[in-house]
Amino acid sequence: MKNDFRLNYPLWMMAFILLLGVLAFGLNSPITEFVNTETETSVTIKLEALEGFVVFCSIILYFAFLVIFMARLKKHNKENPTQKISPLAIRPPEYLEQDEGMTYITRKAVQKVYSFITLALPFLATVVIVFPLPKLAIIYGILAIAFGQYLIYYLEIRKHFKEETE
Amino acid sequence: MLRNRVKELRARYGFTQSDLGKRVDVTRQTIAFIEKGEFSPSITLALKLASTLETKVDDLFWLEGEEHNEK
């Protein structure tokens, strides 16, 4: 159970969110040129050296993570044919609901996440309304909330598994 | 809080948490949560546990503060 892919799923999502944050940094400061004339319609995005390097590295890393993630997912599905995870499922695959005990700890974790979201989203919305923030700061705010929800869920589930004894 | 003798009776029968979990159709972790008093099982699961451990439900589980006669 400790090696159950669903337990580590939030960690994977946190890693993807961090990579998106790095990618957002690289993509947020390009020089964009939009040309729309009778003879030409084009959008030119110029990346500076550092931003270009950051974007390139984060995309490479993102796909590397994606390949490893899919391999782990495939391994999990092979080892747990009754509890397969679909990468396209709408229902969060990190939910542990194979029996009433697992459902109970999942519910506790989800309640904590819900409490966090109900505070964090209005807070972010208020900050964005009141302060003239750049686009990157807003993106980071959204990513921070997404990261936070996975972190809260992971820590709560891990807490229950930490002290269990045979 | 619900107290229980699951750990004690499980040990008496020589079951591991996994063994007992398999017998009552739950995961090992759920047995661990019940033993720690972290989770109160449903009536169905309590009945299954009592049946597997060959005892009565009210001998296996009792409310904290209520008298419980050790057998």
PDB file of C-alpha atoms in Angstrom:
ATOM      1  CA  MET A   1       0.000   0.000   0.000  1.00  0.00           C
ATOM      2  CA  LYS A   2       2.849   2.378   0.818  1.00  0.00           C
ATOM      3  CA  ASN A   3       4.066   1.980  -2.750  1.00  0.00           C
ATOM      4  CA  ASP A   4       0.582   2.517  -4.128  1.00  0.00           C
ATOM      5  CA  PHE A   5       0.845   4.933  -7.031  1.00  0.00           C
ATOM      6  CA  ARG A   6      -2.286   6.735  -5.820  1.00  0.00           C
ATOM      7  CA  LEU A   7      -0.469   7.730  -2.616  1.00  0.00           C
ATOM      8  CA  ASN A   8       2.294   9.394  -4.600  1.00  0.00           C
ATOM      9  CA  TYR A   9      -0.023  10.866  -7.227  1.00  0.00           C
ATOM     10  CA  PRO A  10      -0.212  14.278  -5.451  1.00  0.00           C
ATOM     11  CA  LEU A  11       3.610  14.451  -5.484  1.00  0.00           C
ATOM     12  CA  TRP A  12       3.593  13.966  -9.238  1.00  0.00           C
ATOM     13  CA  MET A  13       0.994  16.695  -9.644  1.00  0.00           C
ATOM     14  CA  MET A  14       3.057  19.045  -7.450  1.00  0.00           C
ATOM     15  CA  ALA A  15       6.096  18.394  -9.641  1.00  0.00           C
ATOM     16  CA  PHE A  16       4.060  19.150 -12.794  1.00  0.00           C
ATOM     17  CA  ILE A  17       2.748  22.362 -11.208  1.00  0.00           C
ATOM     18  CA  LEU A  18       6.289  23.476 -10.348  1.00  0.00           C
ATOM     19  CA  LEU A  19       7.366  22.822 -13.924  1.00  0.00           C
ATOM     20  CA  LEU A  20       4.394  24.812 -15.195  1.00  0.00           C
ATOM     21  CA  GLY A  21       5.527  27.650 -12.938  1.00  0.00           C
ATOM     22  CA  VAL A  22       8.992  27.574 -14.485  1.00  0.00           C
ATOM     23  CA  LEU A  23       7.481  27.411 -17.981  1.00  0.00           C
ATOM     24  CA  ALA A  24       5.200  30.350 -17.150  1.00  0.00           C
ATOM     25  CA  PHE A  25       8.243  32.399 -16.112  1.00  0.00           C
ATOM     26  CA  GLY A  26       9.949  31.675 -19.417  1.00  0.00           C
ATOM     27  CA  LEU A  27       6.898  32.386 -21.534  1.00  0.00           C
ATOM     28  CA  ASN A  28       5.684  35.442 -19.673  1.00  0.00           C
ATOM     29  CA  SER A  29       8.354  37.855 -20.795  1.00  0.00           C
ATOM     30  CA  PRO A  30       8.680  37.304 -24.528  1.00  0.00           C
ATOM     31  CA  ILE A  31       8.501  40.173 -26.951  1.00  0.00           C
ATOM     32  CA  THR A  32       5.319  39.632 -28.861  1.00  0.00           C
ATOM     33  CA  GLU A  33       4.740  41.253 -32.206  1.00  0.00           C
ATOM     34  CA  PHE A  34       1.355  41.062 -33.854  1.00  0.00           C
ATOM     35  CA  VAL A  35       1.122  42.065 -37.509  1.00  0.00           C
ATOM     36  CA  ASN A  36      -2.219  42.268 -39.279  1.00  0.00           C
ATOM     37  CA  THR A  37      -2.091  43.996 -42.654  1.00  0.00           C
ATOM     38  CA  GLU A  38      -3.743  43.403 -46.023  1.00  0.00           C
ATOM     39  CA  THR A  39      -0.907  41.158 -47.091  1.00  0.00           C
ATOM     40  CA  GLU A  40       0.247  39.628 -43.824  1.00  0.00           C
ATOM     41  CA  THR A  41      -1.139  38.282 -40.574  1.00  0.00           C
ATOM     42  CA  SER A  42       1.436  36.998 -38.150  1.00  0.00           C
ATOM     43  CA  VAL A  43       2.315  36.666 -34.501  1.00  0.00           C
ATOM     44  CA  THR A  44       6.004  36.721 -33.644  1.00  0.00           C
ATOM     45  CA  ILE A  45       7.198  35.666 -30.194  1.00  0.00           C
ATOM     46  CA  LYS A  46      10.810  36.493 -29.439  1.00  0.00           C
ATOM     47  CA  LEU A  47      12.371  34.838 -26.452  1.00  0.00           C
ATOM     48  CA  GLU A  48      15.465  36.299 -24.818  1.00  0.00           C
ATOM     49  CA  ALA A  49      18.371  33.923 -24.182  1.00  0.00           C
ATOM     50  CA  LEU A  50      17.576  33.162 -20.546  1.00  0.00           C
ATOM     51  CA  GLU A  51      13.816  32.872 -21.035  1.00  0.00           C
ATOM     52  CA  GLY A  52      14.367  30.718 -24.119  1.00  0.00           C
ATOM     53  CA  PHE A  53      16.664  28.419 -22.173  1.00  0.00           C
ATOM     54  CA  VAL A  54      14.160  28.198 -19.293  1.00  0.00           C
ATOM     55  CA  VAL A  55      11.305  27.389 -21.682  1.00  0.00           C
ATOM     56  CA  PHE A  56      13.392  24.791 -23.522  1.00  0.00           C
ATOM     57  CA  CYS A  57      14.548  23.073 -20.309  1.00  0.00           C
ATOM     58  CA  SER A  58      11.118  23.096 -18.703  1.00  0.00           C
ATOM     59  CA  ILE A  59       9.461  21.601 -21.796  1.00  0.00           C
ATOM     60  CA  ILE A  60      12.116  18.863 -21.974  1.00  0.00           C
ATOM     61  CA  LEU A  61      11.713  18.189 -18.248  1.00  0.00           C
ATOM     62  CA  TYR A  62       7.927  18.235 -18.543  1.00  0.00           C
ATOM     63  CA  PHE A  63       7.925  15.577 -21.241  1.00  0.00           C
ATOM     64  CA  ALA A  64      10.525  13.507 -19.366  1.00  0.00           C
ATOM     65  CA  PHE A  65       8.292  13.611 -16.276  1.00  0.00           C
ATOM     66  CA  LEU A  66       5.288  12.769 -18.406  1.00  0.00           C
ATOM     67  CA  VAL A  67       6.996   9.675 -19.833  1.00  0.00           C
ATOM     68  CA  ILE A  68       8.022   8.449 -16.355  1.00  0.00           C
ATOM     69  CA  PHE A  69       4.562   9.276 -15.008  1.00  0.00           C
ATOM     70  CA  MET A  70       2.841   7.288 -17.759  1.00  0.00           C
ATOM     71  CA  ALA A  71       5.227   4.359 -17.209  1.00  0.00           C
ATOM     72  CA  ARG A  72       4.399   4.345 -13.472  1.00  0.00           C
ATOM     73  CA  LEU A  73       0.702   4.595 -14.272  1.00  0.00           C
ATOM     74  CA  LYS A  74       0.948   1.640 -16.634  1.00  0.00           C
ATOM     75  CA  LYS A  75       2.826  -0.368 -13.988  1.00  0.00           C
ATOM     76  CA  HIS A  76       0.169   0.455 -11.388  1.00  0.00           C
ATOM     77  CA  ASN A  77      -2.647  -0.603 -13.718  1.00  0.00           C
ATOM     78  CA  LYS A  78      -0.854  -3.859 -14.493  1.00  0.00           C
ATOM     79  CA  GLU A  79      -0.300  -4.635 -10.798  1.00  0.00           C
ATOM     80  CA  ASN A  80      -3.771  -3.472  -9.716  1.00  0.00           C
ATOM     81  CA  PRO A  81      -6.198  -4.610 -12.402  1.00  0.00           C
ATOM     82  CA  THR A  82      -9.192  -3.975 -10.118  1.00  0.00           C
ATOM     83  CA  GLN A  83      -8.120  -0.416  -9.294  1.00  0.00           C
ATOM     84  CA  LYS A  84      -6.973   0.919 -12.624  1.00  0.00           C
ATOM     85  CA  ILE A  85      -6.284   4.614 -13.050  1.00  0.00           C
ATOM     86  CA  SER A  86      -7.258   6.335 -16.247  1.00  0.00           C
ATOM     87  CA  PRO A  87      -5.111   9.370 -17.125  1.00  0.00           C
ATOM     88  CA  LEU A  88      -8.238  10.970 -18.605  1.00  0.00           C
ATOM     89  CA  ALA A  89     -10.544  10.295 -15.651  1.00  0.00           C
ATOM     90  CA  ILE A  90     -12.417  13.279 -14.246  1.00  0.00           C
ATOM     91  CA  ARG A  91     -12.542  11.760 -10.759  1.00  0.00           C
ATOM     92  CA  PRO A  92      -9.247  12.437  -8.937  1.00  0.00           C
ATOM     93  CA  PRO A  93      -7.247   9.182  -9.008  1.00  0.00           C
ATOM     94  CA  GLU A  94      -5.644   9.929  -5.631  1.00  0.00           C
ATOM     95  CA  TYR A  95      -8.909   9.073  -3.873  1.00  0.00           C
ATOM     96  CA  LEU A  96      -8.459   5.895  -1.821  1.00  0.00           C
ATOM     97  CA  GLU A  97     -11.858   4.261  -1.603  1.00  0.00           C
ATOM     98  CA  GLN A  98     -11.334   0.521  -1.668  1.00  0.00           C
ATOM     99  CA  ASP A  99     -13.030   0.113   1.720  1.00  0.00           C
ATOM    100  CA  GLU A 100     -14.681   2.159   4.456  1.00  0.00           C
ATOM    101  CA  GLY A 101     -11.434   2.895   6.324  1.00  0.00           C
ATOM    102  CA  MET A 102      -9.768   4.275   3.212  1.00  0.00           C
ATOM    103  CA  THR A 103     -12.899   6.233   2.324  1.00  0.00           C
ATOM    104  CA  TYR A 104     -12.836   7.739   5.810  1.00  0.00           C
ATOM    105  CA  ILE A 105      -9.261   9.052   5.578  1.00  0.00           C
ATOM    106  CA  THR A 106      -9.851  10.251   2.010  1.00  0.00           C
ATOM    107  CA  ARG A 107     -12.911  12.178   3.220  1.00  0.00           C
ATOM    108  CA  LYS A 108     -10.884  13.784   6.007  1.00  0.00           C
ATOM    109  CA  ALA A 109      -8.180  14.844   3.558  1.00  0.00           C
ATOM    110  CA  VAL A 110     -10.709  16.160   1.042  1.00  0.00           C
ATOM    111  CA  GLN A 111     -12.445  18.177   3.780  1.00  0.00           C
ATOM    112  CA  LYS A 112      -9.133  19.881   4.583  1.00  0.00           C
ATOM    113  CA  VAL A 113      -8.529  20.628   0.907  1.00  0.00           C
ATOM    114  CA  TYR A 114     -12.049  22.034   0.553  1.00  0.00           C
ATOM    115  CA  SER A 115     -11.524  24.300   3.570  1.00  0.00           C
ATOM    116  CA  PHE A 116      -8.291  25.551   2.016  1.00  0.00           C
ATOM    117  CA  ILE A 117      -9.894  26.198  -1.391  1.00  0.00           C
ATOM    118  CA  THR A 118     -12.865  28.077   0.075  1.00  0.00           C
ATOM    119  CA  LEU A 119     -10.431  30.521   1.685  1.00  0.00           C
ATOM    120  CA  ALA A 120      -7.662  30.623  -0.902  1.00  0.00           C
ATOM    121  CA  LEU A 121      -9.740  31.315  -4.030  1.00  0.00           C
ATOM    122  CA  PRO A 122     -11.681  34.344  -2.674  1.00  0.00           C
ATOM    123  CA  PHE A 123      -8.427  35.633  -1.162  1.00  0.00           C
ATOM    124  CA  LEU A 124      -6.654  35.404  -4.514  1.00  0.00           C
ATOM    125  CA  ALA A 125      -9.617  36.988  -6.315  1.00  0.00           C
ATOM    126  CA  THR A 126      -9.614  39.898  -3.830  1.00  0.00           C
ATOM    127  CA  VAL A 127      -5.867  40.428  -4.183  1.00  0.00           C
ATOM    128  CA  VAL A 128      -6.141  40.434  -7.988  1.00  0.00           C
ATOM    129  CA  ILE A 129      -9.054  42.915  -7.878  1.00  0.00           C
ATOM    130  CA  VAL A 130      -7.386  45.297  -5.402  1.00  0.00           C
ATOM    131  CA  PHE A 131      -3.801  45.258  -6.659  1.00  0.00           C
ATOM    132  CA  PRO A 132      -2.716  45.760 -10.261  1.00  0.00           C
ATOM    133  CA  LEU A 133      -0.711  42.555 -10.469  1.00  0.00           C
ATOM    134  CA  PRO A 134       1.205  41.400 -13.524  1.00  0.00           C
ATOM    135  CA  LYS A 135      -0.109  38.328 -15.341  1.00  0.00           C
ATOM    136  CA  LEU A 136       2.737  36.152 -14.046  1.00  0.00           C
ATOM    137  CA  ALA A 137       1.853  36.932 -10.409  1.00  0.00           C
ATOM    138  CA  ILE A 138      -1.763  35.880 -11.012  1.00  0.00           C
ATOM    139  CA  ILE A 139      -0.606  32.667 -12.700  1.00  0.00           C
ATOM    140  CA  TYR A 140       1.670  31.956  -9.736  1.00  0.00           C
ATOM    141  CA  GLY A 141      -1.222  32.595  -7.363  1.00  0.00           C
ATOM    142  CA  ILE A 142      -3.382  30.038  -9.151  1.00  0.00           C
ATOM    143  CA  LEU A 143      -0.507  27.545  -9.302  1.00  0.00           C
ATOM    144  CA  ALA A 144       0.193  28.084  -5.592  1.00  0.00           C
ATOM    145  CA  ILE A 145      -3.405  27.187  -4.742  1.00  0.00           C
ATOM    146  CA  ALA A 146      -3.233  24.101  -6.981  1.00  0.00           C
ATOM    147  CA  PHE A 147       0.074  23.122  -5.353  1.00  0.00           C
ATOM    148  CA  GLY A 148      -1.323  23.793  -1.884  1.00  0.00           C
ATOM    149  CA  GLN A 149      -4.349  21.560  -2.358  1.00  0.00           C
ATOM    150  CA  TYR A 150      -2.183  18.603  -3.376  1.00  0.00           C
ATOM    151  CA  LEU A 151       0.230  19.282  -0.523  1.00  0.00           C
ATOM    152  CA  ILE A 152      -2.585  19.370   2.065  1.00  0.00           C
ATOM    153  CA  TYR A 153      -4.108  16.182   0.658  1.00  0.00           C
ATOM    154  CA  TYR A 154      -0.772  14.358   0.559  1.00  0.00           C
ATOM    155  CA  LEU A 155       0.268  15.350   4.095  1.00  0.00           C
ATOM    156  CA  GLU A 156      -3.108  14.357   5.538  1.00  0.00           C
ATOM    157  CA  ILE A 157      -3.092  10.923   3.876  1.00  0.00           C
ATOM    158  CA  ARG A 158       0.568  10.353   4.775  1.00  0.00           C
ATOM    159  CA  LYS A 159      -0.146  11.217   8.420  1.00  0.00           C
ATOM    160  CA  HIS A 160      -2.565   8.272   8.628  1.00  0.00           C
ATOM    161  CA  PHE A 161      -0.173   5.853   6.988  1.00  0.00           C
ATOM    162  CA  LYS A 162       2.882   6.973   8.939  1.00  0.00           C
ATOM    163  CA  GLU A 163       2.114   5.348  12.285  1.00  0.00           C
ATOM    164  CA  GLU A 164       0.405   2.200  11.153  1.00  0.00           C
ATOM    165  CA  THR A 165       1.820  -1.024  12.529  1.00  0.00           C
ATOM    166  CA  GLU A 166       1.482  -4.683  11.606  1.00  0.00           C
TER     167      GLU A 166
ATOM    168  CA  MET B   1     -14.672   7.524  21.438  1.00  0.00           C
ATOM    169  CA  LEU B   2     -15.080   3.895  20.514  1.00  0.00           C
ATOM    170  CA  ARG B   3     -12.672   1.512  22.232  1.00  0.00           C
ATOM    171  CA  ASN B   4     -11.975  -2.003  21.046  1.00  0.00           C
ATOM    172  CA  ARG B   5     -10.172  -5.286  21.646  1.00  0.00           C
ATOM    173  CA  VAL B   6      -9.460  -6.030  17.997  1.00  0.00           C
ATOM    174  CA  LYS B   7      -5.682  -6.034  18.440  1.00  0.00           C
ATOM    175  CA  GLU B   8      -5.862  -8.257  21.503  1.00  0.00           C
ATOM    176  CA  LEU B   9      -8.191 -10.827  19.940  1.00  0.00           C
ATOM    177  CA  ARG B  10      -6.364 -10.729  16.629  1.00  0.00           C
ATOM    178  CA  ALA B  11      -3.148 -11.590  18.458  1.00  0.00           C
ATOM    179  CA  ARG B  12      -4.930 -14.365  20.332  1.00  0.00           C
ATOM    180  CA  TYR B  13      -5.881 -15.970  17.027  1.00  0.00           C
ATOM    181  CA  GLY B  14      -2.417 -15.352  15.582  1.00  0.00           C
ATOM    182  CA  PHE B  15      -3.738 -13.204  12.752  1.00  0.00           C
ATOM    183  CA  THR B  16      -1.739 -10.397  11.219  1.00  0.00           C
ATOM    184  CA  GLN B  17      -3.607  -7.246  10.261  1.00  0.00           C
ATOM    185  CA  SER B  18      -3.456  -8.421   6.654  1.00  0.00           C
ATOM    186  CA  ASP B  19      -4.940 -11.831   7.581  1.00  0.00           C
ATOM    187  CA  LEU B  20      -7.810 -10.250   9.453  1.00  0.00           C
ATOM    188  CA  GLY B  21      -8.327  -7.680   6.712  1.00  0.00           C
ATOM    189  CA  LYS B  22      -8.630 -10.424   4.097  1.00  0.00           C
ATOM    190  CA  ARG B  23     -11.135 -12.318   6.246  1.00  0.00           C
ATOM    191  CA  VAL B  24     -13.419  -9.318   6.629  1.00  0.00           C
ATOM    192  CA  ASP B  25     -12.737  -7.925   3.163  1.00  0.00           C
ATOM    193  CA  VAL B  26     -10.926  -4.693   4.056  1.00  0.00           C
ATOM    194  CA  THR B  27      -7.355  -3.452   3.709  1.00  0.00           C
ATOM    195  CA  ARG B  28      -4.685  -3.916   6.359  1.00  0.00           C
ATOM    196  CA  GLN B  29      -4.676  -0.157   6.875  1.00  0.00           C
ATOM    197  CA  THR B  30      -8.341  -0.162   7.852  1.00  0.00           C
ATOM    198  CA  ILE B  31      -7.672  -2.789  10.527  1.00  0.00           C
ATOM    199  CA  ALA B  32      -4.788  -0.625  11.760  1.00  0.00           C
ATOM    200  CA  PHE B  33      -7.025   2.474  11.879  1.00  0.00           C
ATOM    201  CA  ILE B  34      -9.671   0.549  13.864  1.00  0.00           C
ATOM    202  CA  GLU B  35      -7.100  -0.796  16.333  1.00  0.00           C
ATOM    203  CA  LYS B  36      -5.726   2.692  16.915  1.00  0.00           C
ATOM    204  CA  GLY B  37      -9.268   3.967  17.505  1.00  0.00           C
ATOM    205  CA  GLU B  38      -8.797   6.371  14.645  1.00  0.00           C
ATOM    206  CA  PHE B  39     -11.781   5.034  12.766  1.00  0.00           C
ATOM    207  CA  SER B  40     -15.104   3.610  13.958  1.00  0.00           C
ATOM    208  CA  PRO B  41     -16.234   0.775  11.696  1.00  0.00           C
ATOM    209  CA  SER B  42     -19.722   0.430  10.276  1.00  0.00           C
ATOM    210  CA  ILE B  43     -22.153  -2.006  11.896  1.00  0.00           C
ATOM    211  CA  THR B  44     -21.565  -4.416   9.011  1.00  0.00           C
ATOM    212  CA  LEU B  45     -17.805  -4.407   9.497  1.00  0.00           C
ATOM    213  CA  ALA B  46     -18.144  -4.618  13.292  1.00  0.00           C
ATOM    214  CA  LEU B  47     -20.360  -7.698  12.877  1.00  0.00           C
ATOM    215  CA  LYS B  48     -17.888  -9.269  10.448  1.00  0.00           C
ATOM    216  CA  LEU B  49     -14.991  -8.630  12.835  1.00  0.00           C
ATOM    217  CA  ALA B  50     -16.898 -10.030  15.796  1.00  0.00           C
ATOM    218  CA  SER B  51     -17.839 -13.102  13.792  1.00  0.00           C
ATOM    219  CA  THR B  52     -14.265 -13.679  12.603  1.00  0.00           C
ATOM    220  CA  LEU B  53     -12.867 -13.208  16.100  1.00  0.00           C
ATOM    221  CA  GLU B  54     -15.653 -15.397  17.516  1.00  0.00           C
ATOM    222  CA  THR B  55     -16.981 -12.883  19.962  1.00  0.00           C
ATOM    223  CA  LYS B  56     -19.927 -10.528  20.424  1.00  0.00           C
ATOM    224  CA  VAL B  57     -19.872  -7.037  18.978  1.00  0.00           C
ATOM    225  CA  ASP B  58     -20.371  -5.451  22.402  1.00  0.00           C
ATOM    226  CA  ASP B  59     -17.422  -7.436  23.728  1.00  0.00           C
ATOM    227  CA  LEU B  60     -15.262  -6.272  20.855  1.00  0.00           C
ATOM    228  CA  PHE B  61     -16.330  -2.615  20.856  1.00  0.00           C
ATOM    229  CA  TRP B  62     -17.508  -0.349  23.639  1.00  0.00           C
ATOM    230  CA  LEU B  63     -17.823   3.349  24.290  1.00  0.00           C
ATOM    231  CA  GLU B  64     -15.080   5.054  26.247  1.00  0.00           C
ATOM    232  CA  GLY B  65     -16.198   5.626  29.807  1.00  0.00           C
ATOM    233  CA  GLU B  66     -18.634   2.728  29.775  1.00  0.00           C
ATOM    234  CA  GLU B  67     -17.926  -0.342  31.796  1.00  0.00           C
ATOM    235  CA  HIS B  68     -16.288  -3.168  29.868  1.00  0.00           C
ATOM    236  CA  ASN B  69     -15.869  -6.611  31.329  1.00  0.00           C
ATOM    237  CA  GLU B  70     -12.579  -8.195  30.300  1.00  0.00           C
ATOM    238  CA  LYS B  71     -12.915 -11.866  29.566  1.00  0.00           C
TER     239      LYS B  71
END
